[in-house]
Amino acid sequence: MAPLKVTRSIRHVIAFVFQVILGSIAFLLFYLVAAGVSYAVGSINKWLSLTAPWLLGASNYIEIALFGLDVIAFGLFAVFELAHFARALWRQWVDE
């Protein structure tokens, strides 16, 4: 009976490490998208300052709104990942 329990524990550790790796990759991809949006907004600001300076104030509001959406999305992502890891740990604890 002991080898089965060790095998199950090893399987859970491997699954947990795999989840951490996938979560890290997803976080990095999400961060790259957020950085791309920030770069795009910066480019729009530069373009507006050269072509239509009277719209620059509206662009600042757009940038603030996008930053707010970024913060909300990062928060939701963090809550989702924590809930996912908590569920995985709970299932591991219940299985053993």
mmCIF file with all atom_site columns, C-alpha atoms in Angstrom:
data_model
loop_
_atom_site.group_PDB
_atom_site.id
_atom_site.type_symbol
_atom_site.label_atom_id
_atom_site.label_alt_id
_atom_site.label_comp_id
_atom_site.label_asym_id
_atom_site.label_entity_id
_atom_site.label_seq_id
_atom_site.pdbx_PDB_ins_code
_atom_site.Cartn_x
_atom_site.Cartn_y
_atom_site.Cartn_z
_atom_site.occupancy
_atom_site.B_iso_or_equiv
_atom_site.pdbx_formal_charge
_atom_site.auth_seq_id
_atom_site.auth_comp_id
_atom_site.auth_asym_id
_atom_site.auth_atom_id
_atom_site.pdbx_PDB_model_num
ATOM 1  C CA . MET A 1 1  ? 0.000  0.000  0.000   1.00 0.00 ? 1  MET A CA 1
ATOM 2  C CA . ALA A 1 2  ? 2.897  2.390  0.649   1.00 0.00 ? 2  ALA A CA 1
ATOM 3  C CA . PRO A 1 3  ? 4.196  2.463  -2.964  1.00 0.00 ? 3  PRO A CA 1
ATOM 4  C CA . LEU A 1 4  ? 0.739  3.495  -4.192  1.00 0.00 ? 4  LEU A CA 1
ATOM 5  C CA . LYS A 1 5  ? 0.625  6.381  -1.716  1.00 0.00 ? 5  LYS A CA 1
ATOM 6  C CA . VAL A 1 6  ? 4.141  7.513  -2.713  1.00 0.00 ? 6  VAL A CA 1
ATOM 7  C CA . THR A 1 7  ? 3.205  7.296  -6.393  1.00 0.00 ? 7  THR A CA 1
ATOM 8  C CA . ARG A 1 8  ? 0.057  9.333  -5.774  1.00 0.00 ? 8  ARG A CA 1
ATOM 9  C CA . SER A 1 9  ? 2.028  11.979 -3.864  1.00 0.00 ? 9  SER A CA 1
ATOM 10 C CA . ILE A 1 10 ? 4.632  12.200 -6.616  1.00 0.00 ? 10 ILE A CA 1
ATOM 11 C CA . ARG A 1 11 ? 1.845  12.561 -9.166  1.00 0.00 ? 11 ARG A CA 1
ATOM 12 C CA . HIS A 1 12 ? 0.320  15.400 -7.139  1.00 0.00 ? 12 HIS A CA 1
ATOM 13 C CA . VAL A 1 13 ? 3.687  17.163 -6.844  1.00 0.00 ? 13 VAL A CA 1
ATOM 14 C CA . ILE A 1 14 ? 4.274  16.878 -10.592 1.00 0.00 ? 14 ILE A CA 1
ATOM 15 C CA . ALA A 1 15 ? 0.754  18.170 -11.297 1.00 0.00 ? 15 ALA A CA 1
ATOM 16 C CA . PHE A 1 16 ? 1.255  21.086 -8.917  1.00 0.00 ? 16 PHE A CA 1
ATOM 17 C CA . VAL A 1 17 ? 4.610  22.023 -10.485 1.00 0.00 ? 17 VAL A CA 1
ATOM 18 C CA . PHE A 1 18 ? 3.007  21.781 -13.930 1.00 0.00 ? 18 PHE A CA 1
ATOM 19 C CA . GLN A 1 19 ? 0.195  24.098 -12.790 1.00 0.00 ? 19 GLN A CA 1
ATOM 20 C CA . VAL A 1 20 ? 2.718  26.596 -11.450 1.00 0.00 ? 20 VAL A CA 1
ATOM 21 C CA . ILE A 1 21 ? 4.615  26.534 -14.749 1.00 0.00 ? 21 ILE A CA 1
ATOM 22 C CA . LEU A 1 22 ? 1.425  26.971 -16.791 1.00 0.00 ? 22 LEU A CA 1
ATOM 23 C CA . GLY A 1 23 ? 0.239  29.753 -14.498 1.00 0.00 ? 23 GLY A CA 1
ATOM 24 C CA . SER A 1 24 ? 3.583  31.525 -14.863 1.00 0.00 ? 24 SER A CA 1
ATOM 25 C CA . ILE A 1 25 ? 3.468  31.243 -18.648 1.00 0.00 ? 25 ILE A CA 1
ATOM 26 C CA . ALA A 1 26 ? -0.106 32.562 -18.707 1.00 0.00 ? 26 ALA A CA 1
ATOM 27 C CA . PHE A 1 27 ? 0.887  35.444 -16.428 1.00 0.00 ? 27 PHE A CA 1
ATOM 28 C CA . LEU A 1 28 ? 3.840  36.338 -18.664 1.00 0.00 ? 28 LEU A CA 1
ATOM 29 C CA . LEU A 1 29 ? 1.647  36.253 -21.768 1.00 0.00 ? 29 LEU A CA 1
ATOM 30 C CA . PHE A 1 30 ? -0.914 38.439 -20.049 1.00 0.00 ? 30 PHE A CA 1
ATOM 31 C CA . TYR A 1 31 ? 1.842  40.827 -18.992 1.00 0.00 ? 31 TYR A CA 1
ATOM 32 C CA . LEU A 1 32 ? 3.128  41.006 -22.574 1.00 0.00 ? 32 LEU A CA 1
ATOM 33 C CA . VAL A 1 33 ? -0.370 41.864 -23.814 1.00 0.00 ? 33 VAL A CA 1
ATOM 34 C CA . ALA A 1 34 ? -0.665 44.579 -21.154 1.00 0.00 ? 34 ALA A CA 1
ATOM 35 C CA . ALA A 1 35 ? 2.755  45.950 -22.126 1.00 0.00 ? 35 ALA A CA 1
ATOM 36 C CA . GLY A 1 36 ? 1.684  45.954 -25.781 1.00 0.00 ? 36 GLY A CA 1
ATOM 37 C CA . VAL A 1 37 ? -1.469 47.891 -24.922 1.00 0.00 ? 37 VAL A CA 1
ATOM 38 C CA . SER A 1 38 ? 0.590  50.370 -22.910 1.00 0.00 ? 38 SER A CA 1
ATOM 39 C CA . TYR A 1 39 ? 3.023  50.798 -25.809 1.00 0.00 ? 39 TYR A CA 1
ATOM 40 C CA . ALA A 1 40 ? 0.126  51.289 -28.239 1.00 0.00 ? 40 ALA A CA 1
ATOM 41 C CA . VAL A 1 41 ? -1.411 53.951 -25.998 1.00 0.00 ? 41 VAL A CA 1
ATOM 42 C CA . GLY A 1 42 ? 1.971  55.691 -25.773 1.00 0.00 ? 42 GLY A CA 1
ATOM 43 C CA . SER A 1 43 ? 2.248  55.645 -29.566 1.00 0.00 ? 43 SER A CA 1
ATOM 44 C CA . ILE A 1 44 ? -1.272 57.036 -29.896 1.00 0.00 ? 44 ILE A CA 1
ATOM 45 C CA . ASN A 1 45 ? -0.397 59.798 -27.431 1.00 0.00 ? 45 ASN A CA 1
ATOM 46 C CA . LYS A 1 46 ? 2.711  60.708 -29.429 1.00 0.00 ? 46 LYS A CA 1
ATOM 47 C CA . TRP A 1 47 ? 0.754  60.686 -32.683 1.00 0.00 ? 47 TRP A CA 1
ATOM 48 C CA . LEU A 1 48 ? -2.041 62.796 -31.190 1.00 0.00 ? 48 LEU A CA 1
ATOM 49 C CA . SER A 1 49 ? 0.413  65.316 -29.760 1.00 0.00 ? 49 SER A CA 1
ATOM 50 C CA . LEU A 1 50 ? 1.796  65.852 -33.261 1.00 0.00 ? 50 LEU A CA 1
ATOM 51 C CA . THR A 1 51 ? -1.423 65.778 -35.286 1.00 0.00 ? 51 THR A CA 1
ATOM 52 C CA . ALA A 1 52 ? -4.305 66.713 -32.996 1.00 0.00 ? 52 ALA A CA 1
ATOM 53 C CA . PRO A 1 53 ? -3.136 68.197 -29.700 1.00 0.00 ? 53 PRO A CA 1
ATOM 54 C CA . TRP A 1 54 ? -6.698 69.133 -28.711 1.00 0.00 ? 54 TRP A CA 1
ATOM 55 C CA . LEU A 1 55 ? -7.539 65.401 -28.464 1.00 0.00 ? 55 LEU A CA 1
ATOM 56 C CA . LEU A 1 56 ? -4.635 64.714 -26.108 1.00 0.00 ? 56 LEU A CA 1
ATOM 57 C CA . GLY A 1 57 ? -6.847 65.208 -23.048 1.00 0.00 ? 57 GLY A CA 1
ATOM 58 C CA . ALA A 1 58 ? -9.276 62.540 -24.279 1.00 0.00 ? 58 ALA A CA 1
ATOM 59 C CA . SER A 1 59 ? -6.339 60.229 -24.907 1.00 0.00 ? 59 SER A CA 1
ATOM 60 C CA . ASN A 1 60 ? -5.252 60.624 -21.285 1.00 0.00 ? 60 ASN A CA 1
ATOM 61 C CA . TYR A 1 61 ? -8.707 59.491 -20.155 1.00 0.00 ? 61 TYR A CA 1
ATOM 62 C CA . ILE A 1 62 ? -8.469 56.507 -22.485 1.00 0.00 ? 62 ILE A CA 1
ATOM 63 C CA . GLU A 1 63 ? -5.060 55.663 -20.998 1.00 0.00 ? 63 GLU A CA 1
ATOM 64 C CA . ILE A 1 64 ? -6.452 55.896 -17.459 1.00 0.00 ? 64 ILE A CA 1
ATOM 65 C CA . ALA A 1 65 ? -9.389 53.661 -18.424 1.00 0.00 ? 65 ALA A CA 1
ATOM 66 C CA . LEU A 1 66 ? -7.068 51.087 -20.003 1.00 0.00 ? 66 LEU A CA 1
ATOM 67 C CA . PHE A 1 67 ? -4.844 51.140 -16.924 1.00 0.00 ? 67 PHE A CA 1
ATOM 68 C CA . GLY A 1 68 ? -7.924 50.570 -14.747 1.00 0.00 ? 68 GLY A CA 1
ATOM 69 C CA . LEU A 1 69 ? -8.962 47.635 -16.920 1.00 0.00 ? 69 LEU A CA 1
ATOM 70 C CA . ASP A 1 70 ? -5.408 46.287 -16.650 1.00 0.00 ? 70 ASP A CA 1
ATOM 71 C CA . VAL A 1 71 ? -5.535 46.468 -12.855 1.00 0.00 ? 71 VAL A CA 1
ATOM 72 C CA . ILE A 1 72 ? -8.948 44.773 -12.770 1.00 0.00 ? 72 ILE A CA 1
ATOM 73 C CA . ALA A 1 73 ? -7.789 42.055 -15.167 1.00 0.00 ? 73 ALA A CA 1
ATOM 74 C CA . PHE A 1 74 ? -4.586 41.417 -13.171 1.00 0.00 ? 74 PHE A CA 1
ATOM 75 C CA . GLY A 1 75 ? -6.651 41.224 -9.982  1.00 0.00 ? 75 GLY A CA 1
ATOM 76 C CA . LEU A 1 76 ? -9.112 38.768 -11.506 1.00 0.00 ? 76 LEU A CA 1
ATOM 77 C CA . PHE A 1 77 ? -6.243 36.706 -12.890 1.00 0.00 ? 77 PHE A CA 1
ATOM 78 C CA . ALA A 1 78 ? -4.562 36.576 -9.473  1.00 0.00 ? 78 ALA A CA 1
ATOM 79 C CA . VAL A 1 79 ? -7.814 35.583 -7.744  1.00 0.00 ? 79 VAL A CA 1
ATOM 80 C CA . PHE A 1 80 ? -8.451 32.906 -10.382 1.00 0.00 ? 80 PHE A CA 1
ATOM 81 C CA . GLU A 1 81 ? -4.951 31.459 -9.995  1.00 0.00 ? 81 GLU A CA 1
ATOM 82 C CA . LEU A 1 82 ? -5.154 31.454 -6.191  1.00 0.00 ? 82 LEU A CA 1
ATOM 83 C CA . ALA A 1 83 ? -8.552 29.758 -6.307  1.00 0.00 ? 83 ALA A CA 1
ATOM 84 C CA . HIS A 1 84 ? -7.222 27.213 -8.783  1.00 0.00 ? 84 HIS A CA 1
ATOM 85 C CA . PHE A 1 85 ? -4.219 26.388 -6.591  1.00 0.00 ? 85 PHE A CA 1
ATOM 86 C CA . ALA A 1 86 ? -6.386 26.257 -3.459  1.00 0.00 ? 86 ALA A CA 1
ATOM 87 C CA . ARG A 1 87 ? -8.743 23.833 -5.191  1.00 0.00 ? 87 ARG A CA 1
ATOM 88 C CA . ALA A 1 88 ? -5.812 21.673 -6.304  1.00 0.00 ? 88 ALA A CA 1
ATOM 89 C CA . LEU A 1 89 ? -4.389 21.608 -2.777  1.00 0.00 ? 89 LEU A CA 1
ATOM 90 C CA . TRP A 1 90 ? -7.828 20.807 -1.343  1.00 0.00 ? 90 TRP A CA 1
ATOM 91 C CA . ARG A 1 91 ? -8.265 17.923 -3.791  1.00 0.00 ? 91 ARG A CA 1
ATOM 92 C CA . GLN A 1 92 ? -4.811 16.627 -2.905  1.00 0.00 ? 92 GLN A CA 1
ATOM 93 C CA . TRP A 1 93 ? -5.634 16.793 0.804   1.00 0.00 ? 93 TRP A CA 1
ATOM 94 C CA . VAL A 1 94 ? -8.994 15.053 0.308   1.00 0.00 ? 94 VAL A CA 1
ATOM 95 C CA . ASP A 1 95 ? -7.452 12.316 -1.868  1.00 0.00 ? 95 ASP A CA 1
ATOM 96 C CA . GLU A 1 96 ? -4.853 11.460 0.773   1.00 0.00 ? 96 GLU A CA 1
#
